[in-house]
CSV table of C-alpha atoms and ligand atoms in Angstrom, one decimal:
chain,number,residue,atom,x,y,z
F,8,UNK,CA,-30.0,-4.8,0.7
F,9,UNK,CA,-31.1,-4.2,4.3
F,10,UNK,CA,-28.9,-6.2,6.6
F,11,UNK,CA,-26.7,-5.6,9.6
F,12,UNK,CA,-24.0,-4.1,7.4
F,13,UNK,CA,-26.2,-1.6,5.7
F,14,UNK,CA,-27.3,-0.4,9.2
F,15,UNK,CA,-23.6,0.1,10.2
F,16,UNK,CA,-22.9,2.0,7.0
F,17,UNK,CA,-25.6,4.6,7.5
F,18,UNK,CA,-22.8,7.0,8.4
F,19,UNK,CA,-19.1,6.6,7.5
F,20,UNK,CA,-16.9,9.4,8.9
F,21,UNK,CA,-13.9,9.7,6.7
F,22,UNK,CA,-10.8,11.2,8.3
F,23,UNK,CA,-8.9,14.2,6.9
F,24,UNK,CA,-5.6,15.4,8.2
F,25,UNK,CA,-7.1,18.9,7.9
F,26,UNK,CA,-9.6,18.8,10.8
F,27,UNK,CA,-9.7,22.3,12.2
F,28,UNK,CA,-6.2,22.3,13.7
F,29,UNK,CA,-7.2,19.7,16.3
F,30,UNK,CA,-5.6,16.3,16.8
F,31,UNK,CA,-7.3,13.9,14.4
F,32,UNK,CA,-7.8,11.4,17.3
F,33,UNK,CA,-9.9,13.9,19.2
F,34,UNK,CA,-12.2,14.5,16.3
F,35,UNK,CA,-12.6,10.8,15.7
F,36,UNK,CA,-13.3,10.2,19.4
F,37,UNK,CA,-16.0,12.9,19.3
F,38,UNK,CA,-17.5,11.4,16.2
F,39,UNK,CA,-17.6,8.0,17.9
F,40,UNK,CA,-19.1,9.7,21.0
F,41,UNK,CA,-21.8,11.0,18.7
F,42,UNK,CA,-22.6,7.5,17.5
F,43,UNK,CA,-20.6,7.1,14.3
F,44,UNK,CA,-21.0,3.4,13.3
F,45,UNK,CA,-18.0,3.5,10.9
F,46,UNK,CA,-14.7,5.4,10.5
F,47,UNK,CA,-12.6,5.4,7.3
F,48,UNK,CA,-8.9,6.3,7.7
F,49,UNK,CA,-7.9,8.1,4.6
F,50,UNK,CA,-4.3,9.3,4.1
F,51,UNK,CA,-3.1,10.1,0.6
F,52,UNK,CA,0.4,9.1,-0.2
F,53,UNK,CA,1.6,8.7,3.3
F,54,UNK,CA,4.1,6.2,4.6
F,55,UNK,CA,2.7,2.8,5.7
F,56,UNK,CA,4.4,2.7,9.1
F,57,UNK,CA,2.9,5.9,10.6
F,58,UNK,CA,-0.4,5.0,8.9
F,59,UNK,CA,-0.4,1.6,10.6
F,60,UNK,CA,0.5,3.3,13.9
F,61,UNK,CA,-2.4,5.7,13.5
F,62,UNK,CA,-4.7,2.9,12.4
F,63,UNK,CA,-3.9,0.9,15.5
F,64,UNK,CA,-4.7,3.9,17.7
F,65,UNK,CA,-8.0,4.5,15.8
F,66,UNK,CA,-8.8,0.8,16.1
F,67,UNK,CA,-8.6,0.9,19.9
F,68,UNK,CA,-11.2,3.7,19.8
F,69,UNK,CA,-13.5,2.2,17.2
F,70,UNK,CA,-13.4,-1.2,19.0
F,71,UNK,CA,-14.3,0.4,22.3
F,72,UNK,CA,-17.2,2.2,20.5
F,73,UNK,CA,-18.3,-0.9,18.6
F,74,UNK,CA,-17.7,0.9,15.3
F,75,UNK,CA,-16.1,-0.4,12.1
F,76,UNK,CA,-12.8,0.8,10.9
F,77,UNK,CA,-12.0,0.9,7.2
F,78,UNK,CA,-8.6,1.8,5.7
F,79,UNK,CA,-8.5,3.7,2.4
F,80,UNK,CA,-6.4,2.2,-0.3
F,81,UNK,CA,-3.7,0.5,1.8
F,82,UNK,CA,-5.1,-3.0,2.2
F,83,UNK,CA,-1.8,-4.2,3.7
F,84,UNK,CA,-2.2,-1.7,6.5
F,85,UNK,CA,-5.8,-2.8,7.0
F,86,UNK,CA,-4.7,-6.4,7.2
F,87,UNK,CA,-1.7,-5.7,9.4
F,88,UNK,CA,-3.6,-3.9,12.1
F,89,UNK,CA,-6.7,-6.1,11.9
F,90,UNK,CA,-9.2,-3.4,10.7
F,91,UNK,CA,-12.6,-4.6,9.7
F,92,UNK,CA,-12.2,-3.6,6.1
F,93,UNK,CA,-10.7,-1.5,3.3
F,94,UNK,CA,-12.1,1.0,0.9
F,95,UNK,CA,-10.6,1.0,-2.6
F,96,UNK,CA,-11.1,3.3,-5.5
F,97,UNK,CA,-10.9,2.5,-9.2
F,98,UNK,CA,-7.2,3.1,-9.3
F,99,UNK,CA,-6.5,1.1,-6.1
F,100,UNK,CA,-6.4,-2.7,-5.9
F,101,UNK,CA,-9.4,-4.5,-7.5
F,102,UNK,CA,-11.9,-6.0,-5.1
F,103,UNK,CA,-11.0,-9.5,-6.5
F,104,UNK,CA,-7.4,-8.9,-5.5
F,105,UNK,CA,-8.4,-7.6,-2.0
F,106,UNK,CA,-10.7,-10.6,-1.5
F,107,UNK,CA,-7.9,-13.0,-2.5
F,108,UNK,CA,-5.5,-11.6,0.1
F,109,UNK,CA,-7.9,-10.9,3.0
F,110,UNK,CA,-9.5,-13.2,5.6
F,111,UNK,CA,-13.1,-14.3,5.5
F,112,UNK,CA,-15.4,-11.5,6.6
F,113,UNK,CA,-13.1,-8.7,5.7
F,114,UNK,CA,-15.2,-5.9,4.4
F,115,UNK,CA,-14.5,-4.3,1.0
F,116,UNK,CA,-15.9,-1.0,-0.1
F,117,UNK,CA,-15.4,0.1,-3.7
F,118,UNK,CA,-15.8,3.6,-5.2
F,119,UNK,CA,-18.1,3.3,-8.2
F,120,UNK,CA,-19.6,6.4,-9.9
F,121,UNK,CA,-21.7,4.5,-12.4
F,122,UNK,CA,-24.2,1.5,-12.3
F,123,UNK,CA,-21.8,-0.4,-14.5
F,124,UNK,CA,-18.9,0.0,-12.1
F,125,UNK,CA,-21.1,-0.7,-9.1
F,126,UNK,CA,-22.3,-4.0,-10.7
F,127,UNK,CA,-18.7,-4.9,-11.6
F,128,UNK,CA,-17.7,-4.2,-8.0
F,129,UNK,CA,-20.5,-6.4,-6.7
F,130,UNK,CA,-19.5,-9.2,-9.0
F,131,UNK,CA,-15.9,-8.7,-7.8
F,132,UNK,CA,-17.0,-9.4,-4.2
F,133,UNK,CA,-17.4,-5.8,-2.9
F,134,UNK,CA,-19.5,-5.5,0.3
F,135,UNK,CA,-20.7,-2.0,-0.5
F,136,UNK,CA,-20.1,0.7,-3.1
F,137,UNK,CA,-19.3,4.3,-2.4
F,138,UNK,CA,-21.0,6.5,-5.0
F,139,UNK,CA,-20.1,10.1,-5.6
F,140,UNK,CA,-19.5,12.9,-5.5
F,141,UNK,CA,-23.2,13.3,-4.8
F,142,UNK,CA,-22.9,17.1,-4.5
F,143,UNK,CA,-20.1,19.5,-5.5
F,144,UNK,CA,-17.2,19.1,-3.0
F,145,UNK,CA,-14.0,20.8,-2.1
F,146,UNK,CA,-12.6,17.9,0.0
F,147,UNK,CA,-11.4,15.6,-2.8
F,148,UNK,CA,-9.3,17.3,-5.5
F,149,UNK,CA,-9.6,14.3,-7.8
F,150,UNK,CA,-13.4,14.1,-7.6
F,151,UNK,CA,-15.4,14.2,-10.8
F,152,UNK,CA,-18.6,16.2,-11.5
F,153,UNK,CA,-21.5,15.7,-9.0
F,154,UNK,CA,-23.6,12.6,-9.8
F,155,UNK,CA,-26.7,13.8,-7.9
F,156,UNK,CA,-29.2,11.8,-5.9
F,157,UNK,CA,-30.9,10.4,-9.0
F,158,UNK,CA,-27.8,8.5,-9.9
F,159,UNK,CA,-27.7,7.2,-6.3
F,160,UNK,CA,-31.2,5.9,-6.7
F,161,UNK,CA,-30.4,4.2,-10.0
F,162,UNK,CA,-27.3,2.5,-8.7
F,163,UNK,CA,-29.1,1.4,-5.5
F,164,UNK,CA,-31.8,-0.1,-7.6
F,165,UNK,CA,-29.2,-1.9,-9.8
F,166,UNK,CA,-27.1,-3.6,-7.0
F,167,UNK,CA,-27.9,-5.9,-4.1
F,168,UNK,CA,-25.1,-4.5,-1.9
F,169,UNK,CA,-25.5,-1.3,0.1
F,170,UNK,CA,-24.8,2.0,-1.6
F,171,UNK,CA,-23.1,4.8,0.4
F,172,UNK,CA,-23.3,8.3,-1.0
F,173,UNK,CA,-20.2,10.5,-0.7
F,174,UNK,CA,-19.1,13.9,-1.7
F,175,UNK,CA,-20.3,17.3,-0.5
F,176,UNK,CA,-22.7,15.8,2.0
F,177,UNK,CA,-23.7,18.0,5.0
F,178,UNK,CA,-26.2,17.8,7.8
F,179,UNK,CA,-28.5,19.8,5.6
F,180,UNK,CA,-28.4,17.8,2.4
F,181,UNK,CA,-27.9,14.2,3.7
F,182,UNK,CA,-31.6,13.2,3.8
F,183,UNK,CA,-32.2,13.2,0.0
F,184,UNK,CA,-29.3,10.8,-0.4
F,185,UNK,CA,-30.8,8.1,1.8
F,186,UNK,CA,-34.3,8.9,0.5
F,187,UNK,CA,-33.0,8.2,-3.0
F,188,UNK,CA,-32.0,4.7,-1.9
F,189,UNK,CA,-28.5,4.9,-0.3
F,190,UNK,CA,-28.0,2.8,2.8
F,191,UNK,CA,-25.9,5.7,4.2
F,192,UNK,CA,-23.6,8.6,3.6
F,193,UNK,CA,-19.9,9.1,4.0
F,194,UNK,CA,-18.8,12.5,5.1
F,195,UNK,CA,-15.4,14.2,5.4
F,196,UNK,CA,-15.6,17.9,6.2
F,197,UNK,CA,-19.1,17.8,7.6
F,198,UNK,CA,-17.6,16.1,10.7
F,199,UNK,CA,-13.8,16.8,10.4
F,200,UNK,CA,-14.3,20.5,10.0
F,201,UNK,CA,-17.3,20.8,12.3
F,202,UNK,CA,-17.0,23.1,15.3
F,203,UNK,CA,-18.7,20.3,17.3
F,204,UNK,CA,-17.9,17.0,15.6
F,205,UNK,CA,-20.0,15.1,18.1
F,206,UNK,CA,-23.1,17.2,17.5
F,207,UNK,CA,-22.5,17.1,13.8
F,208,UNK,CA,-22.4,13.3,13.9
F,209,UNK,CA,-25.6,13.1,15.9
F,210,UNK,CA,-27.3,15.5,13.5
F,211,UNK,CA,-26.2,13.4,10.5
F,212,UNK,CA,-27.5,10.2,12.2
F,213,UNK,CA,-30.8,11.9,13.1
F,214,UNK,CA,-31.7,12.4,9.5
M,7,UNK,CA,24.5,-17.0,5.6
M,8,UNK,CA,25.3,-18.9,2.5
M,9,UNK,CA,22.2,-20.7,1.3
M,10,UNK,CA,20.0,-20.8,-1.8
M,11,UNK,CA,18.5,-17.4,-1.0
M,12,UNK,CA,21.9,-15.6,-0.6
M,13,UNK,CA,22.9,-17.0,-4.0
M,14,UNK,CA,19.7,-15.6,-5.6
M,15,UNK,CA,20.3,-12.2,-3.9
M,16,UNK,CA,23.8,-11.7,-5.4
M,17,UNK,CA,22.2,-9.2,-7.7
M,18,UNK,CA,18.9,-7.4,-7.3
M,19,UNK,CA,17.9,-5.1,-10.2
M,20,UNK,CA,15.7,-2.4,-8.8
M,21,UNK,CA,13.4,-0.8,-11.4
M,22,UNK,CA,13.2,3.0,-12.0
M,23,UNK,CA,10.6,4.7,-14.2
M,24,UNK,CA,13.6,6.7,-15.5
M,25,UNK,CA,15.3,4.1,-17.6
M,26,UNK,CA,16.8,5.9,-20.5
M,27,UNK,CA,13.5,6.6,-22.3
M,28,UNK,CA,12.9,2.9,-23.0
M,29,UNK,CA,10.0,0.8,-21.9
M,30,UNK,CA,10.7,-0.4,-18.4
M,31,UNK,CA,9.7,-3.9,-19.5
M,32,UNK,CA,12.4,-4.0,-22.2
M,33,UNK,CA,15.1,-3.0,-19.7
M,34,UNK,CA,13.9,-5.7,-17.2
M,35,UNK,CA,13.8,-8.3,-20.0
M,36,UNK,CA,17.4,-7.4,-20.9
M,37,UNK,CA,18.4,-7.7,-17.3
M,38,UNK,CA,16.8,-11.1,-17.0
M,39,UNK,CA,18.5,-12.1,-20.3
M,40,UNK,CA,21.7,-11.1,-18.7
M,41,UNK,CA,21.1,-13.4,-15.8
M,42,UNK,CA,19.6,-11.1,-13.1
M,43,UNK,CA,18.4,-13.5,-10.3
M,44,UNK,CA,16.1,-11.0,-8.7
M,45,UNK,CA,14.1,-7.9,-9.7
M,46,UNK,CA,12.6,-5.3,-7.3
M,47,UNK,CA,9.6,-3.3,-8.6
M,48,UNK,CA,10.0,0.2,-7.1
M,49,UNK,CA,7.4,2.9,-7.7
M,50,UNK,CA,7.1,5.8,-5.3
M,51,UNK,CA,3.6,7.0,-4.5
M,52,UNK,CA,1.9,5.4,-7.5
M,53,UNK,CA,-1.6,4.0,-7.5
M,54,UNK,CA,-1.9,0.4,-6.6
M,55,UNK,CA,-3.9,-0.7,-9.7
M,56,UNK,CA,-1.4,0.2,-12.3
M,57,UNK,CA,1.4,-1.1,-10.0
M,58,UNK,CA,-0.4,-4.5,-9.8
M,59,UNK,CA,-0.8,-4.5,-13.5
M,60,UNK,CA,2.9,-3.8,-14.0
M,61,UNK,CA,3.9,-6.3,-11.3
M,62,UNK,CA,1.8,-9.0,-13.1
M,63,UNK,CA,3.6,-8.3,-16.4
M,64,UNK,CA,7.0,-8.4,-14.7
M,65,UNK,CA,6.1,-11.6,-12.9
M,66,UNK,CA,5.4,-13.3,-16.2
M,67,UNK,CA,9.0,-12.4,-17.2
M,68,UNK,CA,10.7,-13.2,-13.9
M,69,UNK,CA,8.9,-16.6,-13.7
M,70,UNK,CA,10.0,-17.5,-17.2
M,71,UNK,CA,13.6,-16.5,-16.3
M,72,UNK,CA,13.5,-18.3,-12.9
M,73,UNK,CA,14.1,-15.0,-11.1
M,74,UNK,CA,12.6,-13.6,-7.9
M,75,UNK,CA,10.3,-10.6,-7.9
M,76,UNK,CA,10.1,-8.3,-5.0
M,77,UNK,CA,7.7,-5.4,-4.7
M,78,UNK,CA,8.9,-2.3,-2.9
M,79,UNK,CA,6.7,-1.0,0.0
M,80,UNK,CA,3.3,-2.2,-1.3
M,81,UNK,CA,2.9,-5.6,0.4
M,82,UNK,CA,-0.7,-5.8,-0.7
M,83,UNK,CA,0.3,-5.5,-4.3
M,84,UNK,CA,3.0,-8.2,-3.8
M,85,UNK,CA,0.4,-10.5,-2.2
M,86,UNK,CA,-2.2,-9.8,-4.8
M,87,UNK,CA,0.0,-10.7,-7.8
M,88,UNK,CA,1.8,-13.5,-6.0
M,89,UNK,CA,5.3,-12.0,-6.1
M,90,UNK,CA,7.9,-13.9,-4.2
M,91,UNK,CA,8.5,-11.1,-1.7
M,92,UNK,CA,8.4,-7.5,-0.7
M,93,UNK,CA,11.1,-5.0,0.3
M,94,UNK,CA,10.2,-2.6,3.1
M,95,UNK,CA,12.0,0.5,4.4
M,96,UNK,CA,12.0,1.7,8.0
M,97,UNK,CA,9.0,3.9,7.2
M,98,UNK,CA,7.1,1.1,5.5
M,99,UNK,CA,5.3,-1.7,7.3
M,100,UNK,CA,7.3,-3.5,9.9
M,101,UNK,CA,8.6,-7.0,9.0
M,102,UNK,CA,6.5,-8.5,11.8
M,103,UNK,CA,3.4,-7.0,10.2
M,104,UNK,CA,4.4,-8.2,6.7
M,105,UNK,CA,5.1,-11.7,8.1
M,106,UNK,CA,1.7,-11.8,9.8
M,107,UNK,CA,-0.3,-11.0,6.6
M,108,UNK,CA,1.8,-13.1,4.1
M,109,UNK,CA,1.9,-16.8,3.3
M,110,UNK,CA,4.7,-19.1,4.4
M,111,UNK,CA,7.8,-18.7,2.4
M,112,UNK,CA,7.0,-15.1,1.4
M,113,UNK,CA,10.4,-13.3,1.3
M,114,UNK,CA,10.9,-10.1,3.3
M,115,UNK,CA,13.7,-7.6,2.7
M,116,UNK,CA,14.2,-4.7,5.1
M,117,UNK,CA,16.3,-1.6,4.6
M,118,UNK,CA,18.6,-1.3,7.6
M,119,UNK,CA,21.5,1.2,7.7
M,120,UNK,CA,22.9,0.1,11.0
M,121,UNK,CA,23.8,-3.2,12.8
M,122,UNK,CA,21.1,-2.4,15.4
M,123,UNK,CA,18.4,-2.0,12.7
M,124,UNK,CA,19.7,-5.1,10.9
M,125,UNK,CA,19.5,-7.2,14.1
M,126,UNK,CA,16.0,-5.9,14.7
M,127,UNK,CA,14.9,-6.8,11.2
M,128,UNK,CA,16.4,-10.3,11.6
M,129,UNK,CA,14.5,-10.7,14.9
M,130,UNK,CA,11.3,-9.4,13.2
M,131,UNK,CA,11.6,-12.2,10.6
M,132,UNK,CA,13.3,-10.5,7.7
M,133,UNK,CA,14.9,-12.8,5.1
M,134,UNK,CA,17.6,-10.3,4.1
M,135,UNK,CA,18.6,-6.8,4.9
M,136,UNK,CA,19.4,-4.1,2.3
M,137,UNK,CA,22.1,-1.8,3.6
M,138,UNK,CA,23.1,1.5,2.2
M,139,UNK,CA,23.7,3.7,0.6
M,140,UNK,CA,27.1,2.0,0.2
M,141,UNK,CA,28.4,4.8,-2.0
M,142,UNK,CA,27.1,8.3,-2.8
M,143,UNK,CA,24.1,8.1,-5.0
M,144,UNK,CA,21.8,10.2,-7.1
M,145,UNK,CA,19.0,7.7,-7.5
M,146,UNK,CA,17.3,7.9,-4.1
M,147,UNK,CA,16.6,11.5,-3.0
M,148,UNK,CA,15.9,10.3,0.5
M,149,UNK,CA,19.1,8.3,0.9
M,150,UNK,CA,21.4,9.2,3.9
M,151,UNK,CA,25.2,9.7,3.8
M,152,UNK,CA,27.2,6.7,2.4
M,153,UNK,CA,27.8,3.9,4.9
M,154,UNK,CA,30.8,2.5,3.1
M,155,UNK,CA,32.0,-1.1,2.7
M,156,UNK,CA,33.3,-1.3,6.2
M,157,UNK,CA,29.8,-0.9,7.7
M,158,UNK,CA,28.6,-3.6,5.2
M,159,UNK,CA,31.2,-5.9,6.7
M,160,UNK,CA,30.2,-5.1,10.3
M,161,UNK,CA,26.5,-5.7,9.6
M,162,UNK,CA,27.2,-8.9,7.7
M,163,UNK,CA,29.2,-10.2,10.7
M,164,UNK,CA,26.4,-9.2,13.1
M,165,UNK,CA,23.5,-11.0,11.4
M,166,UNK,CA,22.8,-14.5,10.1
M,167,UNK,CA,20.6,-13.4,7.1
M,168,UNK,CA,22.1,-12.2,3.8
M,169,UNK,CA,23.1,-8.6,3.5
M,170,UNK,CA,22.6,-6.8,0.2
M,171,UNK,CA,24.5,-3.6,-0.4
M,172,UNK,CA,22.6,-0.8,-2.2
M,173,UNK,CA,23.3,2.7,-3.3
M,174,UNK,CA,25.7,4.1,-5.8
M,175,UNK,CA,26.8,0.6,-6.9
M,176,UNK,CA,28.3,0.3,-10.4
M,177,UNK,CA,30.1,-2.4,-12.4
M,178,UNK,CA,33.3,-0.8,-11.3
M,179,UNK,CA,32.7,-0.6,-7.5
M,180,UNK,CA,30.6,-3.7,-6.8
M,181,UNK,CA,33.4,-6.1,-6.0
M,182,UNK,CA,34.4,-4.5,-2.7
M,183,UNK,CA,30.8,-4.7,-1.4
M,184,UNK,CA,30.7,-8.5,-1.7
M,185,UNK,CA,34.4,-8.8,-0.6
M,186,UNK,CA,33.3,-6.9,2.6
M,187,UNK,CA,30.7,-9.6,3.3
M,188,UNK,CA,27.6,-8.8,1.4
M,189,UNK,CA,25.8,-11.7,-0.2
M,190,UNK,CA,25.0,-9.4,-3.1
M,191,UNK,CA,24.3,-5.9,-4.4
M,192,UNK,CA,21.2,-4.1,-5.5
M,193,UNK,CA,21.5,-1.6,-8.3
M,194,UNK,CA,19.2,0.9,-9.9
M,195,UNK,CA,20.9,3.1,-12.5
M,196,UNK,CA,23.8,0.7,-13.1
M,197,UNK,CA,21.3,-1.4,-15.1
M,198,UNK,CA,18.3,0.9,-15.6
M,199,UNK,CA,20.4,3.7,-17.2
M,200,UNK,CA,22.9,1.4,-18.9
M,201,UNK,CA,23.3,1.7,-22.7
M,202,UNK,CA,23.2,-2.1,-22.7
M,203,UNK,CA,21.3,-3.4,-19.6
M,204,UNK,CA,22.0,-7.0,-20.5
M,205,UNK,CA,25.7,-6.5,-20.7
M,206,UNK,CA,25.7,-4.4,-17.5
M,207,UNK,CA,23.9,-7.2,-15.7
M,208,UNK,CA,26.4,-9.8,-17.0
M,209,UNK,CA,29.3,-7.5,-15.9
M,210,UNK,CA,27.7,-7.1,-12.4
M,211,UNK,CA,27.3,-10.8,-12.0
M,212,UNK,CA,30.9,-11.5,-13.3
M,213,UNK,CA,32.4,-9.7,-10.3
N,4,LIG,NI1,-0.1,6.3,-2.5
């Protein structure tokens, strides 16, 4: 499970339009300055054109910083702008479909809250699975009950691909997630809402 | 402008989840039975997985009938299921982006309510433009003021690619749209809400 990708997934900063009243691009730039190795652009139910414009602007920043850019759900936007990958949930396109329409090396993350779903995602060609919510969270209205760090460990033991814990993760509670076996953590508000997103990113990486 | 594609675009039946309380698939099957040469699957803000499932079910029907299937907005869904094309609006992916991520022969329709936008779409590689709303319409909440058949004629004269009129088109008012220069018409409620969708389709094709 330990390879170059796992290392680059030790922290995924997921964007949120609600980022403390600041321009999203400023917050992402600060996160990259703080060393974030991966960014996920997440916009729910927005139009594809402005999403592609924003993705291209983000990509200029992530490329400069040597970070990965994932696009949530909209695989067409990810392919159009040349992002490194896409993240899909269980109600988004299946990983097999994403693989079929994407170029070699395109990275596919799949949300999987159980070992069964994680194994299915792996069989479908996922490069990593996002598992959560690890803790109780207010960021995702559609999130289920917390799965806890034990489930993270069980899933990490079941699959060969990296597991990324997501949901309610903060600077304070991130360490048990990777201790349990996750390659990394994905955070939304811990960086997006942080007073100092750069410092928050550094602290999350220091764990 | 007259080629095989223009002939196949003489009627595009656009789906609507509101189709008289009947299963959408039944209404589409009736439209195909009536001779509809093209279907466009249009779902606003739905999840990609059920959309892909529905698109695959539709594709089995359209292939059997020798009709084209276009997917509205979600180019990734169109590519994943192997639909013949996608239809994009001005706030969806640009035609250049769609062309870049799709295989040769993939058909791209672009909504363009002015000659300028239609010429830009043509330059971007669009295979046809949808122009409208031709008449006042209740189906699309985001539709602008009616453009009328005169505008249809002006745009058809300006571009080489087929023009498809859309918006408020019924069995009764379809003829002036093609008389004005459109290769065809796209309809939503005229078939989706028709008591007899097969007969409505036949009537629309008889014009
Ligand atoms: Ni959506």
